Tab-separated table of N, CA and C in Angstrom:
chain	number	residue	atom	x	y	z
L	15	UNK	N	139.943	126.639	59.088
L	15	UNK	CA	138.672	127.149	58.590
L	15	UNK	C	138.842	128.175	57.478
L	16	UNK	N	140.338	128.721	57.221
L	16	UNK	CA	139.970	129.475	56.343
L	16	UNK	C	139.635	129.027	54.698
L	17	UNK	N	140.070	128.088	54.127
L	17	UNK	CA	138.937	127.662	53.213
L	17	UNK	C	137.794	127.030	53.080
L	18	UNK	N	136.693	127.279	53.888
L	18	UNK	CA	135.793	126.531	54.825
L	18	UNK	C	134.741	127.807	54.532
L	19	UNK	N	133.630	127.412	54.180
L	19	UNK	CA	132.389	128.531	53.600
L	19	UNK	C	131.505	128.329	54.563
L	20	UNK	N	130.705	129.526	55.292
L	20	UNK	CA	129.613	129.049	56.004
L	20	UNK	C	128.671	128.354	55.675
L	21	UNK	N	127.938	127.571	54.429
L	21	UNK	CA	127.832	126.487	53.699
L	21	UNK	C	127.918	125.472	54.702
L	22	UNK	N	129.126	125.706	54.445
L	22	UNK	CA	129.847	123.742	54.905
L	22	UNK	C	129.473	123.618	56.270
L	23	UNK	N	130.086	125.287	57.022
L	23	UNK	CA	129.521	124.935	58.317
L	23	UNK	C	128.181	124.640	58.987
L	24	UNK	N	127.419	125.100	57.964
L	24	UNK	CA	125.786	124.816	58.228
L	24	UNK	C	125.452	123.087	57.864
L	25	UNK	N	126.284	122.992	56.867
L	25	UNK	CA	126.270	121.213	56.533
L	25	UNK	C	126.660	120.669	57.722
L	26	UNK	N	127.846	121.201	58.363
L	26	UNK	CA	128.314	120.074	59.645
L	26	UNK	C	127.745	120.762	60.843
L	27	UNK	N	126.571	121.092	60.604
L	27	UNK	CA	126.159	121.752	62.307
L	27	UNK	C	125.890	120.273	63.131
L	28	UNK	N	125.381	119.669	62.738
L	28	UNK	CA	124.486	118.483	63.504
L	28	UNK	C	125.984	117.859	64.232
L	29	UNK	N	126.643	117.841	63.334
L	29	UNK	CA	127.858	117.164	64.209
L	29	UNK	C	128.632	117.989	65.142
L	30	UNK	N	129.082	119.453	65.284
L	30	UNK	CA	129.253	119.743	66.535
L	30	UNK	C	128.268	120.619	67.741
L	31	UNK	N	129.048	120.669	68.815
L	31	UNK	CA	128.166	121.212	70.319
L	31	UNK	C	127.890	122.617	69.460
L	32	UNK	N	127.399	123.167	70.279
L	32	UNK	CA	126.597	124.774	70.242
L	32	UNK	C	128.160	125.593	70.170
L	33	UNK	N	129.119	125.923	70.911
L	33	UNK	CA	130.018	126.620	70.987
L	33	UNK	C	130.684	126.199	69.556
L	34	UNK	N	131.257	125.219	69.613
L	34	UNK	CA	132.149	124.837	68.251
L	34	UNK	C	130.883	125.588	67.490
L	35	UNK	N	130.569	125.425	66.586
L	35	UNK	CA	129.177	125.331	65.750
L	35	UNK	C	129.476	127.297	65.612
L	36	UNK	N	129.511	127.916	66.872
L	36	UNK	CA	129.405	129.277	66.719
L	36	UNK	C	130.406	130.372	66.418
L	37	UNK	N	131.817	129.512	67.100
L	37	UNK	CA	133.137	129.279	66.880
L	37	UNK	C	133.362	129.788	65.264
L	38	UNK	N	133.482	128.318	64.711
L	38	UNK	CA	133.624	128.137	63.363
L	38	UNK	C	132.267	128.849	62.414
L	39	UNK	N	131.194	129.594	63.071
L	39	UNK	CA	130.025	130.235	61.899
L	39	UNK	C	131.013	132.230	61.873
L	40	UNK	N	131.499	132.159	62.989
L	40	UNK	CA	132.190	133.350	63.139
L	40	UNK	C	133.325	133.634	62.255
L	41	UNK	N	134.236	132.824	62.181
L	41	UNK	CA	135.371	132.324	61.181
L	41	UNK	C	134.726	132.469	59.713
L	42	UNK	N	133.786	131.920	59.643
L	42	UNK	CA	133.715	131.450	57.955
L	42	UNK	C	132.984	132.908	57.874
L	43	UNK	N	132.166	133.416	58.137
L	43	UNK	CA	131.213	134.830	57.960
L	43	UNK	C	132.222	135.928	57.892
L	44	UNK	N	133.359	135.912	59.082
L	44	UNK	CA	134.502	137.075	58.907
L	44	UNK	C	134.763	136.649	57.910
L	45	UNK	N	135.627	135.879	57.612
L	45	UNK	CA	136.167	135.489	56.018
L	45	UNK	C	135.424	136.107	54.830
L	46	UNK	N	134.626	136.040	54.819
L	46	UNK	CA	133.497	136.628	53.832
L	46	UNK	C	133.205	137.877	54.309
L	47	UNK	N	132.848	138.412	55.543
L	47	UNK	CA	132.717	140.543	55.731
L	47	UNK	C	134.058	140.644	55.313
L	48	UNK	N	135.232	140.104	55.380
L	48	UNK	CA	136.907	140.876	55.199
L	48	UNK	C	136.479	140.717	53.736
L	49	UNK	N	136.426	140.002	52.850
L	49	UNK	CA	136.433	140.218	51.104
L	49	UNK	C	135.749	141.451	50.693
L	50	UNK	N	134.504	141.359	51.356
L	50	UNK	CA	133.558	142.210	51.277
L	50	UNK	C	133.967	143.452	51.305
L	51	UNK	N	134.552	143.579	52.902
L	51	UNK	CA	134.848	144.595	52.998
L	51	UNK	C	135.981	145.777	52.097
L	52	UNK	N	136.903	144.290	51.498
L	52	UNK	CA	137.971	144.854	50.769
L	52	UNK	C	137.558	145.683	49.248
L	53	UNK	N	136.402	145.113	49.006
L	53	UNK	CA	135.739	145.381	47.818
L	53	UNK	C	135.081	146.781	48.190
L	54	UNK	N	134.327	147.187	49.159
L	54	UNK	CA	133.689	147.835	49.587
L	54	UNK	C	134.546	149.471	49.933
L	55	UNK	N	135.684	148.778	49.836
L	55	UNK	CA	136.709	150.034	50.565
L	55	UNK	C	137.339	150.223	49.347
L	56	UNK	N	137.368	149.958	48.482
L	56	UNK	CA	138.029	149.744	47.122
L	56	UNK	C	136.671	150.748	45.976
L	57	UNK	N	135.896	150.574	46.290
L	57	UNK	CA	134.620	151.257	45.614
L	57	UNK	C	134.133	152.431	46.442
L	58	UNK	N	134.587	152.642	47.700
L	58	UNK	CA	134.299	153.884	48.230
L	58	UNK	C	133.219	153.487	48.607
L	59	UNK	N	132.527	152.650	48.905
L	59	UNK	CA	131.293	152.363	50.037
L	59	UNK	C	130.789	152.365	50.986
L	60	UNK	N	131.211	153.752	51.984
L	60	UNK	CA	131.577	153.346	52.800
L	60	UNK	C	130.334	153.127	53.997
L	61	UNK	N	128.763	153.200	53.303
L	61	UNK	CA	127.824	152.788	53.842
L	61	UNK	C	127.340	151.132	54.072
L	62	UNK	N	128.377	150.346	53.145
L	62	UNK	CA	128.379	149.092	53.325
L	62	UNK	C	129.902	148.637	54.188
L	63	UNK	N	130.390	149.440	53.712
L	63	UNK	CA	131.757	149.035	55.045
L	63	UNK	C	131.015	148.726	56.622
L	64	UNK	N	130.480	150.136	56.697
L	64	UNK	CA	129.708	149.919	57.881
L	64	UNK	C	128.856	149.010	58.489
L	65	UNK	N	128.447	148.902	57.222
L	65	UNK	CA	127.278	147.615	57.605
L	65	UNK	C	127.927	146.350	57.972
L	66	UNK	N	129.247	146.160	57.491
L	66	UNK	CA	129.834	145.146	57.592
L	66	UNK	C	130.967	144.824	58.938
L	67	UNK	N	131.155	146.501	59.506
L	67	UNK	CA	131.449	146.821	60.764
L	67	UNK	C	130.822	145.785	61.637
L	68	UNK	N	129.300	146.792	61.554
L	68	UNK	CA	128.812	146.215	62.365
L	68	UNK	C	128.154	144.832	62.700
L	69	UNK	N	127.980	144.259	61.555
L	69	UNK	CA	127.891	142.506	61.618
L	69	UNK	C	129.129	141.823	62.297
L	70	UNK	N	130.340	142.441	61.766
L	70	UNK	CA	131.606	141.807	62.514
L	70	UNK	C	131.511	142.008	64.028
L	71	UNK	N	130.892	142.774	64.633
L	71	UNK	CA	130.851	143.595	65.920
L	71	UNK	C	129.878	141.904	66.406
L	72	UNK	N	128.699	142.036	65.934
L	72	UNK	CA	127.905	141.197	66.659
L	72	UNK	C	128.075	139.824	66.398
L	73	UNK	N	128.779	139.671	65.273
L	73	UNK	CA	129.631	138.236	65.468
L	73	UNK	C	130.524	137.770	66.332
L	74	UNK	N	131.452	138.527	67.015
L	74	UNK	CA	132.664	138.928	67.603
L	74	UNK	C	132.019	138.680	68.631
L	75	UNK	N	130.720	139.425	69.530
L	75	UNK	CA	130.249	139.499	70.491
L	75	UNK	C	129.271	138.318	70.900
L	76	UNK	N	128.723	137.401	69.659
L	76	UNK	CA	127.568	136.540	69.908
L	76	UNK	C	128.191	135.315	69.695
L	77	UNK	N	128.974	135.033	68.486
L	77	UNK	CA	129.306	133.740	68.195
L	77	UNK	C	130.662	133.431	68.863
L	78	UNK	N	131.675	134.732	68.773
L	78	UNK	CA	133.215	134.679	69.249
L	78	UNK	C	132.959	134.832	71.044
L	79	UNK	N	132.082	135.740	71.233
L	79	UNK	CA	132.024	135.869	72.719
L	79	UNK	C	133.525	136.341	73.285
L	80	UNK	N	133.955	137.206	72.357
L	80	UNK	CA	135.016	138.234	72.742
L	80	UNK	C	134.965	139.728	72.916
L	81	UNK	N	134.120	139.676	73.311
L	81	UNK	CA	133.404	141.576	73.491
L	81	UNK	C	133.082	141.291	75.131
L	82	UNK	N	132.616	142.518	75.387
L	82	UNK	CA	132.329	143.169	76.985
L	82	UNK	C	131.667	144.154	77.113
L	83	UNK	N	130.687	144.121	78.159
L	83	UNK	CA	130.119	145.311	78.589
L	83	UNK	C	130.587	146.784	77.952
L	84	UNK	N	131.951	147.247	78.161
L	84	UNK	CA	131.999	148.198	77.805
L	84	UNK	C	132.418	148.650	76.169
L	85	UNK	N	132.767	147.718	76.363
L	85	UNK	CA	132.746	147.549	74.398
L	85	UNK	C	131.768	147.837	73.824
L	86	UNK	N	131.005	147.170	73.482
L	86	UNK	CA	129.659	146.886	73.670
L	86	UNK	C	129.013	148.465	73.966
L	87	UNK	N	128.962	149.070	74.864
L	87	UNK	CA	128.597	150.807	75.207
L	87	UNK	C	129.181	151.112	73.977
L	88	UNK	N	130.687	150.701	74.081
L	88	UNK	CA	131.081	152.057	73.110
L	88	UNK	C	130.396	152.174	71.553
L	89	UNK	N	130.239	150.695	71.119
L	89	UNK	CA	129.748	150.741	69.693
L	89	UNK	C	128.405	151.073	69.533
L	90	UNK	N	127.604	150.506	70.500
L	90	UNK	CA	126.211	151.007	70.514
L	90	UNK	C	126.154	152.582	70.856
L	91	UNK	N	127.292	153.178	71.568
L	91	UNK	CA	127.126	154.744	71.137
L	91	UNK	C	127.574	155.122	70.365
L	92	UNK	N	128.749	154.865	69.486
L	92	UNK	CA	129.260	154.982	68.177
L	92	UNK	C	127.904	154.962	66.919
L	93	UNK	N	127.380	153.816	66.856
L	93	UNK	CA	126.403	153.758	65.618
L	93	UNK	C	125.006	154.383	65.792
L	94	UNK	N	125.089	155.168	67.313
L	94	UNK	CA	124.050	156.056	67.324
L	94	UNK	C	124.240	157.569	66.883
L	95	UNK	N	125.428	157.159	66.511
L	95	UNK	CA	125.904	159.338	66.177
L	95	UNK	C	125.816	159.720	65.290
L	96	UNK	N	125.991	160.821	64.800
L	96	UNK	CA	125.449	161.380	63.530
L	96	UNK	C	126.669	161.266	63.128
L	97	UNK	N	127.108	160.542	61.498
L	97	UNK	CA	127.956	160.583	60.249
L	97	UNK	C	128.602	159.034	60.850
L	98	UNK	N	128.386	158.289	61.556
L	98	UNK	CA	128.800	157.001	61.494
L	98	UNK	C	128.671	156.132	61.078
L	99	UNK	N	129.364	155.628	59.737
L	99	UNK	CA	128.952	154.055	59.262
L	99	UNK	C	128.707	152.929	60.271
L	100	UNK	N	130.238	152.831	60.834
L	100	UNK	CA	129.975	151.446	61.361
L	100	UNK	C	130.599	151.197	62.534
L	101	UNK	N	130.757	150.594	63.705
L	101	UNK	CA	131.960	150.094	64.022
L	101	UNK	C	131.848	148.747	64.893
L	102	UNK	N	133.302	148.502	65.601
L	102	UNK	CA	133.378	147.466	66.163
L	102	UNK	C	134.353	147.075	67.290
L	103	UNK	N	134.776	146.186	67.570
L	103	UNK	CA	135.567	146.024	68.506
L	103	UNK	C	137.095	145.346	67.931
L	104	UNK	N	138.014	145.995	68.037
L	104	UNK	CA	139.179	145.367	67.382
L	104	UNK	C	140.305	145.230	68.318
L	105	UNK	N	141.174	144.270	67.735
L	105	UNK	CA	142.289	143.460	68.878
L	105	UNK	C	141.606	142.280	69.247
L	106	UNK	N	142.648	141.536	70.408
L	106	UNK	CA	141.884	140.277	70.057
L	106	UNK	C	140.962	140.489	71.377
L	107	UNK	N	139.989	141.094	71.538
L	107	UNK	CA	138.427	140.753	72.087
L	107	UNK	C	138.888	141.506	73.921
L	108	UNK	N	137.832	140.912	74.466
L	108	UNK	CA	137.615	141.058	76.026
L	108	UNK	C	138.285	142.501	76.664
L	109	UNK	N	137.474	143.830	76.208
L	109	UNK	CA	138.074	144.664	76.456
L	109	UNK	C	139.362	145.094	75.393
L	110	UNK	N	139.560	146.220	75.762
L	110	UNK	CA	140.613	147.153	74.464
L	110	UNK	C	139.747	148.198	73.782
L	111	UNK	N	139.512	148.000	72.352
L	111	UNK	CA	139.283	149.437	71.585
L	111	UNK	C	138.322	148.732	70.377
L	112	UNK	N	138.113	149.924	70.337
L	112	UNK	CA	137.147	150.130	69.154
L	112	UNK	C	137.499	150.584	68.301
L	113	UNK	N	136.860	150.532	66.577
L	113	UNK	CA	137.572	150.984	65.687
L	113	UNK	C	135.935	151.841	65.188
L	114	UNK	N	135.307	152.504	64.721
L	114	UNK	CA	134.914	153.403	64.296
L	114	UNK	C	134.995	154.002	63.056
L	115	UNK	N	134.240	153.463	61.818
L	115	UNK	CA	134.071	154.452	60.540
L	115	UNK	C	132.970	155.772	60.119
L	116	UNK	N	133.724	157.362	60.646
L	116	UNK	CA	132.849	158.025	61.124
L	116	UNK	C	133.247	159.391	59.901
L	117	UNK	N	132.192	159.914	59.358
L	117	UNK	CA	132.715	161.537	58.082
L	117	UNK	C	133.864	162.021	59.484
L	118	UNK	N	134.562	162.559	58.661
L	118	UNK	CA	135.833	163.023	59.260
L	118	UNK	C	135.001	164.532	59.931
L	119	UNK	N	134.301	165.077	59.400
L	119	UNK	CA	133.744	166.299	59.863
L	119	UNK	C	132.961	166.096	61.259
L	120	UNK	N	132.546	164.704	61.601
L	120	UNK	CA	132.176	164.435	62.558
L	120	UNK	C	132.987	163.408	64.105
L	121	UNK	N	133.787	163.797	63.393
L	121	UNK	CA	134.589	162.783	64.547
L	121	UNK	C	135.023	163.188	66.062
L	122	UNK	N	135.624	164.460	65.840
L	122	UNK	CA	135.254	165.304	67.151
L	122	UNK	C	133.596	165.379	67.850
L	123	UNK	N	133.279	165.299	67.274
L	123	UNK	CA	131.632	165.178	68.088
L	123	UNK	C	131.447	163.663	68.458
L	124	UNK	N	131.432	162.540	67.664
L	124	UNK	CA	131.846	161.493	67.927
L	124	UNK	C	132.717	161.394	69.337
L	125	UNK	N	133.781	161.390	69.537
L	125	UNK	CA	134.422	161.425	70.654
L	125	UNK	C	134.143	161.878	71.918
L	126	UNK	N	133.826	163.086	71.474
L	126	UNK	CA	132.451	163.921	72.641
L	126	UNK	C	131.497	162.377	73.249
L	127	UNK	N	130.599	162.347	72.411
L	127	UNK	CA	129.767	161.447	72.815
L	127	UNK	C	130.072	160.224	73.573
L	128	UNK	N	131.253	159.309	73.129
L	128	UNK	CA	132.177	158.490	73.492
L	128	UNK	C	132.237	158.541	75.042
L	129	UNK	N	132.934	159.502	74.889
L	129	UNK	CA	133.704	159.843	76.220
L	129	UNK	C	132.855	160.063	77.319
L	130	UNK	N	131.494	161.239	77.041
L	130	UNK	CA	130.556	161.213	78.086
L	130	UNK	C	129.522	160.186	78.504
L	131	UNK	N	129.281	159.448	77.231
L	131	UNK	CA	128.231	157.991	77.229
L	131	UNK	C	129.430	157.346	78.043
L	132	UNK	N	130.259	157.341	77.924
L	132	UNK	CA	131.085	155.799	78.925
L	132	UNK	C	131.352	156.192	80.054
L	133	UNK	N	131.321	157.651	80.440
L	133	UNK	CA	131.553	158.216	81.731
L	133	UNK	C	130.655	157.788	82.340
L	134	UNK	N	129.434	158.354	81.824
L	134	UNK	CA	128.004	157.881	82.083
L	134	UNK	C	127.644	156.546	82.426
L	135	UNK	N	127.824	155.238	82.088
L	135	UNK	CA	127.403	153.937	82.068
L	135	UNK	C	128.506	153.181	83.098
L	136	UNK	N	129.544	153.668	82.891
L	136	UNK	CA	130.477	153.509	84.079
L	136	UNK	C	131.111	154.204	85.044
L	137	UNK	N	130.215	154.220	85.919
L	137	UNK	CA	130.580	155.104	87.181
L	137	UNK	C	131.786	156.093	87.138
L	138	UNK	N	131.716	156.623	86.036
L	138	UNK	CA	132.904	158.037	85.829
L	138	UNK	C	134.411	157.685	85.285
L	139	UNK	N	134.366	156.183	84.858
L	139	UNK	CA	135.699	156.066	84.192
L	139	UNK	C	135.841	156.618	82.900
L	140	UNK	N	136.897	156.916	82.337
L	140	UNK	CA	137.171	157.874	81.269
L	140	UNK	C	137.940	156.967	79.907
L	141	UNK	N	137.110	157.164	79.083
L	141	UNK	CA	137.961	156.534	78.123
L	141	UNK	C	138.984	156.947	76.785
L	142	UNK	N	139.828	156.488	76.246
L	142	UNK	CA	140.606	157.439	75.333
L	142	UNK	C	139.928	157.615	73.947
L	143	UNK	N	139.981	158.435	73.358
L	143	UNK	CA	139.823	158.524	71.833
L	143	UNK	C	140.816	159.356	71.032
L	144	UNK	N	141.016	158.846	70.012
L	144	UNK	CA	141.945	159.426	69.282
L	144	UNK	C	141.571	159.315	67.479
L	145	UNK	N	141.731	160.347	66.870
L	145	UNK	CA	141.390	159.824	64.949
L	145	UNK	C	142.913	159.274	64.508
L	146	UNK	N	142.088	158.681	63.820
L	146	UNK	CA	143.700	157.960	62.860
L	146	UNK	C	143.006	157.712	61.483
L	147	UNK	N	143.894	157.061	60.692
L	147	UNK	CA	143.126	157.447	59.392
L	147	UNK	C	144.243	155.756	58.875
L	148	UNK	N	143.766	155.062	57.927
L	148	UNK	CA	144.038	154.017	57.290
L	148	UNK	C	145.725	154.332	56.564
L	149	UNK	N	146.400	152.718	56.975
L	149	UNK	CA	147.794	152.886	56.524
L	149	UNK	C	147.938	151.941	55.207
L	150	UNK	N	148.961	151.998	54.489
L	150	UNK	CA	149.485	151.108	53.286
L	150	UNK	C	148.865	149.475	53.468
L	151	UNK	N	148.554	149.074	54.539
L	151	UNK	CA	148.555	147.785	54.453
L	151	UNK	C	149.378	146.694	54.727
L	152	UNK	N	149.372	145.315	54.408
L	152	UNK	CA	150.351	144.645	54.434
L	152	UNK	C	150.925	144.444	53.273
L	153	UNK	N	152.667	144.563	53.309
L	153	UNK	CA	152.986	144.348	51.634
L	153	UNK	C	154.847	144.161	52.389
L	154	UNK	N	155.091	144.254	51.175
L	154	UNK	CA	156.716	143.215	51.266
L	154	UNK	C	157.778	144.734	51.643
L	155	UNK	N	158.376	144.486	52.601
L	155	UNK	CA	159.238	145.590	52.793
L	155	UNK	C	160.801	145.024	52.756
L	156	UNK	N	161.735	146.284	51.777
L	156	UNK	CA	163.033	145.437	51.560
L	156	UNK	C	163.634	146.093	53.003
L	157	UNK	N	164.357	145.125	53.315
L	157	UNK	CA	165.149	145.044	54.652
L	157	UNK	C	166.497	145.739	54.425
């Protein structure tokens, strides 16, 4: 699917089931938020990064059906906080972590919230948070 446009996949809906169909609309749409996004992070946007967070979030969760309950808490309390673009669920799905694009001045409060909203919604389990900040990328390393 990766040279495969959501286009095409809307052309071949009739031919597959509901899952395939949602499968492959997830694929071709990431393909297109990751460009986006690369552009977006490249121009300092980071009010459309977010936006693009969070579409990946509810793609992930509606079409991929790799998200969870508590996932799910965490981002919906994430994009309720003050200085948060966007976020989502990262790794591959069903539980794990969240990734979070939040003003650095607010991220400790962020975490705050995190931590007591998930305490809250789940009978007192505790979850981790930590800031990290964006690395080099992928690129050719001499051995």
């Amino acid at each position: 699917l990766r040279d495969a446009t959501p286009g095409m996949v809307e052309g071949a809906r009739a031919s597959m089931d509901d899952v395939t169909y949602r499968r492959a609309r997830h694929v071709t749409t990431e393909n297109e938020r990751t460009r986006e996004a690369g552009e977006a992070m490249r121009a300092g946007n980071w009010e459309k990064m977010g936006v693009l967070m969070n579409w990946s979030h509810t793609s992930m969760r509606d079409d991929y059906e790799v998200s969870c309950p508590e996932i799910d808490a965490l981002v919906a309390i994430a994009v309720s906080s003050p200085g948060v673009y966007g976020s989502r669920l990262t790794g591959g799905g069903f539980g794990g972590c969240t990734v979070t694009l939040v003003k650095r001045d607010e991220a400790e409060e962020l975490m705050r919230r995190l931590r007591d909203g998930y305490r809250e919604q789940f009978d007192g389990k505790e979850c981790d948070c930590f800031v990290t900040g964006p690395g080099p990328g992928a690129r050719a390393v001499e051995l």
